[in-house]
Short mmCIF file of C-alpha atoms in Angstrom, two decimals:
data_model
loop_
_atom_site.label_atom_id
_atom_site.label_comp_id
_atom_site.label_asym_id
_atom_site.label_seq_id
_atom_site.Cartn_x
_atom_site.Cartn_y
_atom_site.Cartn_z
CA UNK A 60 96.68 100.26 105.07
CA UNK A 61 93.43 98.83 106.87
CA UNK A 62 93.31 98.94 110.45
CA UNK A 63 91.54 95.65 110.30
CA UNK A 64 94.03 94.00 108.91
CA UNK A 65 97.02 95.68 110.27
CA UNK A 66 99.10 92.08 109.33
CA UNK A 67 99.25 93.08 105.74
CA UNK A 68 102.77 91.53 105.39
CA UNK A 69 101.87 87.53 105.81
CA UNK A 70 102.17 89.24 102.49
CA UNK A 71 105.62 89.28 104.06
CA UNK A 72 106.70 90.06 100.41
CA UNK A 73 102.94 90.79 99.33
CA UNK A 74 103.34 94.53 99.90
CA UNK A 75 106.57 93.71 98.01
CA UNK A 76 104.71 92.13 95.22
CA UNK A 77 101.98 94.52 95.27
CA UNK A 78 104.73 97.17 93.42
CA UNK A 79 104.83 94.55 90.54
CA UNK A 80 108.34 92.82 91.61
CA UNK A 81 108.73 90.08 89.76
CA UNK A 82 111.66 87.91 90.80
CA UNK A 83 113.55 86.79 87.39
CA UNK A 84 115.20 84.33 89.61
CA UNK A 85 111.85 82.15 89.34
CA UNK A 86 112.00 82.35 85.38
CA UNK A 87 111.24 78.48 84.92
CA UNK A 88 113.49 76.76 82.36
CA UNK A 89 116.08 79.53 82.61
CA UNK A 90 118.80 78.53 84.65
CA UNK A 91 120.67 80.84 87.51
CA UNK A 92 122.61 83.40 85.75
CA UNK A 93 125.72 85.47 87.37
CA UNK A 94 124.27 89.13 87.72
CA UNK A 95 126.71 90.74 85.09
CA UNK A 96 127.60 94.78 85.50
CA UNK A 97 127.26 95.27 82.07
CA UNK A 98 125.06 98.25 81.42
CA UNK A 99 122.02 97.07 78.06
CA UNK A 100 121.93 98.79 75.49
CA UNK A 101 118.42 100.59 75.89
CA UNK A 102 117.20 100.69 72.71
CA UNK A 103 118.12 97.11 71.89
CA UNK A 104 116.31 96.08 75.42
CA UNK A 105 113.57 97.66 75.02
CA UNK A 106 112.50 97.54 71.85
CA UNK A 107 111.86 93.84 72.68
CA UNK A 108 109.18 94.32 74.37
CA UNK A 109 106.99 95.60 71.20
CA UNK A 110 108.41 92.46 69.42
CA UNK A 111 106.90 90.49 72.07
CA UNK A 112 103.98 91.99 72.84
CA UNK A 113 101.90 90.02 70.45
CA UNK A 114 102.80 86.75 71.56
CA UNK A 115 101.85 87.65 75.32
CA UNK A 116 98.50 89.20 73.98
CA UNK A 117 98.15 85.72 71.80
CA UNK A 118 98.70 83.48 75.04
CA UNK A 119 96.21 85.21 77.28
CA UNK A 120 93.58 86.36 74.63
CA UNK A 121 93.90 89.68 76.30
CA UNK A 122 94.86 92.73 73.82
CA UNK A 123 97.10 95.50 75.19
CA UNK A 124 94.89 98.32 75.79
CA UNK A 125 97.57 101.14 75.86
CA UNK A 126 101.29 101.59 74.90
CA UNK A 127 103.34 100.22 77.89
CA UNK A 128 106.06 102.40 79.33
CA UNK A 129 109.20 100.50 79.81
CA UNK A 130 112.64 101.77 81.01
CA UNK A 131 116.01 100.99 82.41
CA UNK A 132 116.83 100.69 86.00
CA UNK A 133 120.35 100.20 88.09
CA UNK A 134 120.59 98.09 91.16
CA UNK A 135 120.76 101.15 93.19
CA UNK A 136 117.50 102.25 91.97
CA UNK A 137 115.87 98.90 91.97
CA UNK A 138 116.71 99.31 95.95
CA UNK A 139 115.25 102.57 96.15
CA UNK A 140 112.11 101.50 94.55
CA UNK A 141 111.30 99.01 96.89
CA UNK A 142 112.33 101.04 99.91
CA UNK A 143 109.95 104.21 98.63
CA UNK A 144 106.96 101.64 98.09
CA UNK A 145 107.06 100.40 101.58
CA UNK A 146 107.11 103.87 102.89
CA UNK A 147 104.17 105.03 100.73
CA UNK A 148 102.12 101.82 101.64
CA UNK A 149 102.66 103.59 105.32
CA UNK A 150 104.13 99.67 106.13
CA UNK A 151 106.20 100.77 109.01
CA UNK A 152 104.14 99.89 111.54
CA UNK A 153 102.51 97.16 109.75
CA UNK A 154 106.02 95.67 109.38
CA UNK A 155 106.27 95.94 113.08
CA UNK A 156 103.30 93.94 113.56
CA UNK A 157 104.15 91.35 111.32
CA UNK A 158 107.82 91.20 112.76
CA UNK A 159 105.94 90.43 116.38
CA UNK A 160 103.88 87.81 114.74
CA UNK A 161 106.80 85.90 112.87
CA UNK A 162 108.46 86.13 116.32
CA UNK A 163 105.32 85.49 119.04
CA UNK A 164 104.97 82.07 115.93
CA UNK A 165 108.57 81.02 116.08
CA UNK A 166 108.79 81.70 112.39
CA UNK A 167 111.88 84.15 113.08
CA UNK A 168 114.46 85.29 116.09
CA UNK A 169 113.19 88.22 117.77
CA UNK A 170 115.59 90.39 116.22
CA UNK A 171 114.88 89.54 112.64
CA UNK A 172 114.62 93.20 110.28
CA UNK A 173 112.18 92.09 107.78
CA UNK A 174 112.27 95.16 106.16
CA UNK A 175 115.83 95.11 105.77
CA UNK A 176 115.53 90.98 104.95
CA UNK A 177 112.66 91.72 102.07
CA UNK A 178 114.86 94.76 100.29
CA UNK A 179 118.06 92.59 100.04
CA UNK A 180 116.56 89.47 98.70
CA UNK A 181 114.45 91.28 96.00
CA UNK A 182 117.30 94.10 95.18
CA UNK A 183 119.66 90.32 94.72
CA UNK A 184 116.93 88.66 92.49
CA UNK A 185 115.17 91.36 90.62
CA UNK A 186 115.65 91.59 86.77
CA UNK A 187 112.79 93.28 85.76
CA UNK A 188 109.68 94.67 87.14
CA UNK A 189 106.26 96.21 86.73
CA UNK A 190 105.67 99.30 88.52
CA UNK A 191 101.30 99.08 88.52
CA UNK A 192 101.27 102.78 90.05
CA UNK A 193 103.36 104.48 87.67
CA UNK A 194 102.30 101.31 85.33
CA UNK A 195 105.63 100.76 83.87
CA UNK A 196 107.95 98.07 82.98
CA UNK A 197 111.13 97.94 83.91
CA UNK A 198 114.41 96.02 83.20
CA UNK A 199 117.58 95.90 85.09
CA UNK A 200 120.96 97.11 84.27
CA UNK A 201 122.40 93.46 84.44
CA UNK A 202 120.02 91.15 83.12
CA UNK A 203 122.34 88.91 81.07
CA UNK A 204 120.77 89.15 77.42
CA UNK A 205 119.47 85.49 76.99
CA UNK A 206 117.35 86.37 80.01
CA UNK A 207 115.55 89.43 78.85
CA UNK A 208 112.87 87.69 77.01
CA UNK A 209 111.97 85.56 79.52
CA UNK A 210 111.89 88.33 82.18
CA UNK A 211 109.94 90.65 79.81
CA UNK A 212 107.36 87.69 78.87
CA UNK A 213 106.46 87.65 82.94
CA UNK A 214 106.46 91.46 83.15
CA UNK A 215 103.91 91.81 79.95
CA UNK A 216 101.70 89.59 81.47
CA UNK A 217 101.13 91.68 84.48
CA UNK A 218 100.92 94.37 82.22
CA UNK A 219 98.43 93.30 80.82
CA UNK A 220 96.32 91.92 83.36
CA UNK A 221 96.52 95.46 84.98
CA UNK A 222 95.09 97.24 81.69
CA UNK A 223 91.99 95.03 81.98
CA UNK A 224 91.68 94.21 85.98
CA UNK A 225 93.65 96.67 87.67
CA UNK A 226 95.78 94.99 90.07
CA UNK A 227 96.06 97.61 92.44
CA UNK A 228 92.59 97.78 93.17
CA UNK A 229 92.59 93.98 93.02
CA UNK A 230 94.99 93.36 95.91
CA UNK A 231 93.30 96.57 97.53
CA UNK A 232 89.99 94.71 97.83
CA UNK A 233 91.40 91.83 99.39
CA UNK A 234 89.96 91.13 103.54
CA UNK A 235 92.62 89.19 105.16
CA UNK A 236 96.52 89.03 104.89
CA UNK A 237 95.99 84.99 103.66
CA UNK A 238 93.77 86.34 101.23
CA UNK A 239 96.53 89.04 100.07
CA UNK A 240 98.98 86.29 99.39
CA UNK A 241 96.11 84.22 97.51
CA UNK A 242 95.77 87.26 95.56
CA UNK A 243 99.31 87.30 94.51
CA UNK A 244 99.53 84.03 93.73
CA UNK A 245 97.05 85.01 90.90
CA UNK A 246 99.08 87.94 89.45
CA UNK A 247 102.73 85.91 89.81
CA UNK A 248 101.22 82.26 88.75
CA UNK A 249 99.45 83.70 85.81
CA UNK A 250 102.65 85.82 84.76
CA UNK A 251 104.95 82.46 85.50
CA UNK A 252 102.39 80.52 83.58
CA UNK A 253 102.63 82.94 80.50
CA UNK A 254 106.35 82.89 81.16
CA UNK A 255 106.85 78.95 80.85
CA UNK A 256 103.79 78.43 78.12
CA UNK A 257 105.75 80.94 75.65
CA UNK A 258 108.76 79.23 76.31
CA UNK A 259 107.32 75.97 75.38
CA UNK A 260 105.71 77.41 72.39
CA UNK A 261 109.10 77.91 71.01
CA UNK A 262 109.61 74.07 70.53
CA UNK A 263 105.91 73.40 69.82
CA UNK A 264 104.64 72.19 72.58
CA UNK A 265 102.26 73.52 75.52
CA UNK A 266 101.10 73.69 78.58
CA UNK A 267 97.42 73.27 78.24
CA UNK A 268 96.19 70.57 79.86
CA UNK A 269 99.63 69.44 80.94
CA UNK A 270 99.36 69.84 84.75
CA UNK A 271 102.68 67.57 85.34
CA UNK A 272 104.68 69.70 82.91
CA UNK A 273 103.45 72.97 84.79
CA UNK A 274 104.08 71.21 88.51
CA UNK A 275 107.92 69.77 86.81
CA UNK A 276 107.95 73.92 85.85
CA UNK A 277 106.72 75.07 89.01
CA UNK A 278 109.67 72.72 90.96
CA UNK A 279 112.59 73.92 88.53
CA UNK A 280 111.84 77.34 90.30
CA UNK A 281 112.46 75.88 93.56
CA UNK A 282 115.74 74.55 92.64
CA UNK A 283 116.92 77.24 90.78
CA UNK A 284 116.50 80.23 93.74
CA UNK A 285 119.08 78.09 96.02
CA UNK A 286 121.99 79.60 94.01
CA UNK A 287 120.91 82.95 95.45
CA UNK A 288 123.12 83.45 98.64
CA UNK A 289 121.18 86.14 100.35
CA UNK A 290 117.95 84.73 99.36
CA UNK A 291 118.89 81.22 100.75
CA UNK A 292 120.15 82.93 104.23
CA UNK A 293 116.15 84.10 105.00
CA UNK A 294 114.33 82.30 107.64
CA UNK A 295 112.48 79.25 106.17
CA UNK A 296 109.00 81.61 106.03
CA UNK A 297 110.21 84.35 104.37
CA UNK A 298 111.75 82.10 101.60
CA UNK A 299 108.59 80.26 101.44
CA UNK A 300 106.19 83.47 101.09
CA UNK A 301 108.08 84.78 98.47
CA UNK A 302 108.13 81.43 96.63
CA UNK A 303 104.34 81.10 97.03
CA UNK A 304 103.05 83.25 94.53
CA UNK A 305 105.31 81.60 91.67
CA UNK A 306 105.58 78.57 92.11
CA UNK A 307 101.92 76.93 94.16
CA UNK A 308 100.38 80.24 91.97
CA UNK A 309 101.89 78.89 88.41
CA UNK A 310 100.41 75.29 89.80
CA UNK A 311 96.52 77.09 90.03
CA UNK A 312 96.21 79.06 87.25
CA UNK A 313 97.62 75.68 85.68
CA UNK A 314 94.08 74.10 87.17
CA UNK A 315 92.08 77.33 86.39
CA UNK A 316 93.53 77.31 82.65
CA UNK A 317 92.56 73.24 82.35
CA UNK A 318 88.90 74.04 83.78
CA UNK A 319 87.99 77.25 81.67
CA UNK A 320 90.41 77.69 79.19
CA UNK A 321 91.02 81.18 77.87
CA UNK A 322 88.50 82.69 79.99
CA UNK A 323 90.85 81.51 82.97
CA UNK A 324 92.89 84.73 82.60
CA UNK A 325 89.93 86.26 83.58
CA UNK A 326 88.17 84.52 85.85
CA UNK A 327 90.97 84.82 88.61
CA UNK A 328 90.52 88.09 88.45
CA UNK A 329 87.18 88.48 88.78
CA UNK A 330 86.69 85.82 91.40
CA UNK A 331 89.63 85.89 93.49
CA UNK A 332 90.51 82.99 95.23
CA UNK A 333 89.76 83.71 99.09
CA UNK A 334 92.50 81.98 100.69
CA UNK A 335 96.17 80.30 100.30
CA UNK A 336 93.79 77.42 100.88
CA UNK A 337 91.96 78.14 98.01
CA UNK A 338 95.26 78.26 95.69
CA UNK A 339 96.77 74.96 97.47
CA UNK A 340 93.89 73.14 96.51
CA UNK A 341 91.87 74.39 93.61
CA UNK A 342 88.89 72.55 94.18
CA UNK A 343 87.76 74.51 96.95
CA UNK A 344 88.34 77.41 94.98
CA UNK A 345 86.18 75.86 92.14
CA UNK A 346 83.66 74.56 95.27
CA UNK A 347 84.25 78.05 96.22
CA UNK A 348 84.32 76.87 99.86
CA UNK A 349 84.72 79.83 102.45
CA UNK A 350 87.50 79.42 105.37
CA UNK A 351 85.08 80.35 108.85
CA UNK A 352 86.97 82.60 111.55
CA UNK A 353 87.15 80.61 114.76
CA UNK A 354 86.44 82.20 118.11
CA UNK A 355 89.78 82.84 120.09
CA UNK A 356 89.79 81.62 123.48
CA UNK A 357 88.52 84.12 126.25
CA UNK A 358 90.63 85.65 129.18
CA UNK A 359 91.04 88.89 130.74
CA UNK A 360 94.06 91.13 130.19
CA UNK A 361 93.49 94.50 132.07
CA UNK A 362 96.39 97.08 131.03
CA UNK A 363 96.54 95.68 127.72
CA UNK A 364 95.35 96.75 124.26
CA UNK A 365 95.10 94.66 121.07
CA UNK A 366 98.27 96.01 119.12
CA UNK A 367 97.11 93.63 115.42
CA UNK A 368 95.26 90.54 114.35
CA UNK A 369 94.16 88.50 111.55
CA UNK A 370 94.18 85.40 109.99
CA UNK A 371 96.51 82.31 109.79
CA UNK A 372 95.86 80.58 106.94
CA UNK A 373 96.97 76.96 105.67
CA UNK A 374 99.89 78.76 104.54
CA UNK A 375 101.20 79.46 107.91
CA UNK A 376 100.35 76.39 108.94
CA UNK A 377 101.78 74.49 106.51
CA UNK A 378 105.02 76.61 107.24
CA UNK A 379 104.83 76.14 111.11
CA UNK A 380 104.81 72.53 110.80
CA UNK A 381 107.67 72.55 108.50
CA UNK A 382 110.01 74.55 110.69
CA UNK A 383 109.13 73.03 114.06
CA UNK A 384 108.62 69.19 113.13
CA UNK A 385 109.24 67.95 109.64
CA UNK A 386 108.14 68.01 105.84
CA UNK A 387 106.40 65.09 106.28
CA UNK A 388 104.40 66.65 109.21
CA UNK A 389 103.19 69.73 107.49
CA UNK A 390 102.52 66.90 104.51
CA UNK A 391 100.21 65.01 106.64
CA UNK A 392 98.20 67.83 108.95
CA UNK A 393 98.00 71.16 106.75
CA UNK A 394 95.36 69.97 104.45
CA UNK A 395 93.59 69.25 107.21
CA UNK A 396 92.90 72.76 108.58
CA UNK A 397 90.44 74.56 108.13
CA UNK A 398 90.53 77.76 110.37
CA UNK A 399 92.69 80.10 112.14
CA UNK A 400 92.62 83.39 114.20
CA UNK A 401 94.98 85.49 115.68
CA UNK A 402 95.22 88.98 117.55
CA UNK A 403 98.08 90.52 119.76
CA UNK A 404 97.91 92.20 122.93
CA UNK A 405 100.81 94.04 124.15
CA UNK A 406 101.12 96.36 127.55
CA UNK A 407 101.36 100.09 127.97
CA UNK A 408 105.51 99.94 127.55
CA UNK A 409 105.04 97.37 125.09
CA UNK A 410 107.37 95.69 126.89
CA UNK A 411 104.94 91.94 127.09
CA UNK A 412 102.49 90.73 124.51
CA UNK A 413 100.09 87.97 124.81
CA UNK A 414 99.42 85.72 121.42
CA UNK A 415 95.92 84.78 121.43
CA UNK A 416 95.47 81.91 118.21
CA UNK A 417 92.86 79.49 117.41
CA UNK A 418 92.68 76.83 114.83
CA UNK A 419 89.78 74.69 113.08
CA UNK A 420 90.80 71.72 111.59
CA UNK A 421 88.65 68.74 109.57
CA UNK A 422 87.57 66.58 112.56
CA UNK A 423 88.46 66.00 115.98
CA UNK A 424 91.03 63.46 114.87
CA UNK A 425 92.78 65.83 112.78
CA UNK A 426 92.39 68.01 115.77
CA UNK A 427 93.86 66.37 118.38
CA UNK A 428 96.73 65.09 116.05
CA UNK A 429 97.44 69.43 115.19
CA UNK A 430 96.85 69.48 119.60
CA UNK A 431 99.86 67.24 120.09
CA UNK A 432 101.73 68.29 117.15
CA UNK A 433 101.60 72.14 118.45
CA UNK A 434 103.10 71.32 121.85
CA UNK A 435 105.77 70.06 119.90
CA UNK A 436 105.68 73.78 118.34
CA UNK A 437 106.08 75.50 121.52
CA UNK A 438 109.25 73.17 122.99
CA UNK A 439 110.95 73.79 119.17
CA UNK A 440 110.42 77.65 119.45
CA UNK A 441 110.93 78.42 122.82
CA UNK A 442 114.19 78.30 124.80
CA UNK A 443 112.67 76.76 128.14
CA UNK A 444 109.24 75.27 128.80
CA UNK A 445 107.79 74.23 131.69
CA UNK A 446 104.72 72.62 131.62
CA UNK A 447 102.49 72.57 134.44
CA UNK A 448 99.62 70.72 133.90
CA UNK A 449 98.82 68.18 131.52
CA UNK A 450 95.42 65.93 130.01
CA UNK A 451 93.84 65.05 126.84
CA UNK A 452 92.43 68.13 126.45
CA UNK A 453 94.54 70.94 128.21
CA UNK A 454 98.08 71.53 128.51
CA UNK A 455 99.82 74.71 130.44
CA UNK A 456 102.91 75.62 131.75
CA UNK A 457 105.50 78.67 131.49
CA UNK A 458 107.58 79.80 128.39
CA UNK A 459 109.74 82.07 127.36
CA UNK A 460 107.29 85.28 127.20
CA UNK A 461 104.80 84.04 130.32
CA UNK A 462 102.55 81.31 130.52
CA UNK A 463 100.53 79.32 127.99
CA UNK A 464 97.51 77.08 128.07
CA UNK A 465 96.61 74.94 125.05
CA UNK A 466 93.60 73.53 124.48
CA UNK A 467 91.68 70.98 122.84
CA UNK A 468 88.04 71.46 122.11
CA UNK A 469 86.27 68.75 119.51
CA UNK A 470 87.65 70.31 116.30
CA UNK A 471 89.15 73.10 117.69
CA UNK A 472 92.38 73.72 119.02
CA UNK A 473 93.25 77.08 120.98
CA UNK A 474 96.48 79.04 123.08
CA UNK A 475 97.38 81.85 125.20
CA UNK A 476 100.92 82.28 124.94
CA UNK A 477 102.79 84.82 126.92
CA UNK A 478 100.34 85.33 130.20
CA UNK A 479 101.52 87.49 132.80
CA UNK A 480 101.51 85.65 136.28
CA UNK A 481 98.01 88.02 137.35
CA UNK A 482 96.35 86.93 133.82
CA UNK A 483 93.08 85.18 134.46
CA UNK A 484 92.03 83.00 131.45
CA UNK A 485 89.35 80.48 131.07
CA UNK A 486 89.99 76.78 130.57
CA UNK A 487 87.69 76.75 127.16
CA UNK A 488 87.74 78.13 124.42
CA UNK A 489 85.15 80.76 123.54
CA UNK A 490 82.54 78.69 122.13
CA UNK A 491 79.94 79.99 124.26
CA UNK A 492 81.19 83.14 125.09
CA UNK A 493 83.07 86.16 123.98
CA UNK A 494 85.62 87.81 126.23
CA UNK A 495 85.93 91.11 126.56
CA UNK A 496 88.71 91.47 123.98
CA UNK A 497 85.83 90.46 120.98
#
């Protein structure tokens, strides 16, 4: 892992997806099967994939470049595949990090296990899978027979797209955690768009330049994964991150596929989108419009050390505003952003930690809407809050870790959450001037 971007899970499931999962659950026009115990038969199983492997290669003018190992996997194992990978990504403490983020947000009760929370859902959902270190497919025990094909279509097309772009390396090279899941939303979008175009091929039609086919496809998936009971028991961001890549992924490479055709399979690949931004709306991918890192606001915090940081993308966002105030909020003011920043400091016993965040957004109407909006954040999150001052600019007051001040600056909102009492912090933000913790 990079100590620069020690948040690698905003990726909540990206590590997750960076093993190859792919979730058979999302397999659009399939609907939710019971998992049966029935062990395949493995030649039978497998030897599908060699009669499919030409209509994959067909659909993404890609050729396979190599046989493609393929074998059988339990439940059990499934498990302990996903366990080993997060332990070989060294993701223990980067799991940490992320837990304190989802928590210091309001995304998740302080004693959420995502680890633990990430496993079950995948082990529940998982019917086949592409393993890109060991670069093999595999297919569960219990995937009911009428589902093979369609799970085996989405595997082949990340093996595929791993012969020719290598998608280790390609999540590898990613800079920020919102970039990770953009990148992800490449590898599961393109598979799910593979996926649902075969499928369609069967009764003659297509999904080339059909975007409200692919966007019907891309919502089936979303009602579908409900019938998972473990799955539908996550906290609202967890279900949404691992969602992400399929379905708003599936919904780009639909745009990427209508703008460039076959050379869209590549062109993903070889210029990643930079942000969730990027893959919510393709035409700043195609504008290839950069997200800018605001400054965070300055204070001073002797005794304390920066423990992670990164980015919060208009994922997050989007998510935040969902949870705390409505559909229709996150609707209204996520499109709107433009920037955020994050980093954590926590005390020698670890015992406090201080959220430092700071958001661009379009204008400084957009701004101050996101300014009021966030307060509304911070009474939906926390348990008690008292504010203590109040204007059109600055709002502070205690919480549940410490105090906060919010402010407002032109197109910038900023916050300190979780200040001890002998904190000093300035009432700007940093425009100006770094603190000492830049």
């Amino acid at each position: 892992m990079k100590f620069n971007n020690p948040r690698v899970l905003s990726r909540t499931a990206t590590a997750i997806y960076a093993v190859g999962l792919a979730l058979a659950v999302l397999v659009v026009a399939v609907p939710a099967q019971s998992q049966s115990s029935t062990t395949l038969d493995r030649s039978s199983a497998l030897a599908k994939i060699d009669e499919m492997i030409g209509d994959v290669e067909r659909i993404m003018g890609l050729k396979a470049l190599a046989p493609i190992p393929r074998d059988l996997l339990t439940r059990e194992e499934i498990n302990s595949l996903v366990s080993s990978r997060l332990k070989e990504e060294d993701a223990a403490e980067s799991i940490h990090d992320e837990e304190l983020f989802l928590q210091l947000f309001g995304f998740v009760e302080k004693r959420f296990d995502l680890a633990e929370g990430v496993i079950d859902t995948l082990t529940e959902q998982a019917t086949a899978l592409y393993d890109y270190k060991t670069k093999t497919l595999y297919l569960s025990t219990w995937t009911p027979e009428d589902m093979q094909e369609y799970a085996l279509v989405h595997e082949l097309a990340h093996a595929l797209a791993d012969q020719h772009f290598d998608l280790g390396k390609y999540i590898d090279k990613s800079k920020s955690a919102d970039g990770d899941l953009a990148r992800s939303a490449v590898i599961e979008g393109q598979a799910s768009w593979v996926m649902t175009e075969w499928v369609m091929r069967q009764s003659g039609r297509s999904l080339r330049d059909n975007s409200q086919l692919a966007a019907a496809a891309a919502g089936a998936s979303r009602y579908e994964v409900t019938e998972y009971p473990v799955f539908s028991s996550q906290p609202l961001y967890l279900r949404e991150a691992m969602l992400f890549p399929y379905t708003q992924g599936m919904i780009f490479q639909q745009a990427v596929i209508d703008r460039y055709g076959d050379d869209g399979f590549s062109h993903v690949f070889r210029h990643p989108p930079a942000s969730t931004r990027q893959v919510i709306d393709a035409n700043t991918y195609f504008a290839a419009l950069q997200d800018p890192s605001p400054r965070l606001p300055r204070f001073k915090m002797r005794g304390f050390k920066r423990s992670s940081r990164g980015d919060v993308g208009q994922f997050d966002h989007r998510v935040l505003l969902q949870q705390h105030l409505s559909e229709r909020d996150a609707d209204r003011l996520a499109p709107r952003w433009r920037a955020g920043r994050y980093d954590i400091w926590k005390n020698a016993t670890g015992s406090e930690a201080v959220l430092r965040y700071a958001s661009d957004w379009a204008n400084a109407q957009a701004a101050e809407s996101y300014f009021t909006a966030y307060q509304q954040v911070l009474e939906s999150k926390w348990e008690k809050m008292d504010v203590t001052h109040r204007s059109d600019i600055r709002v502070e007051g205690v919480g549940d870790n410490g105090r906060f001040i919010i402010t407002l600056n032109r197109a910038r909102v900023t916050s300190l959450e979780g200040l001890p009492d002998n904190t000093m912090a300035s009432h700007t933000d940093s425009s100006n001037k770094q603190g000492p913790a830049e």
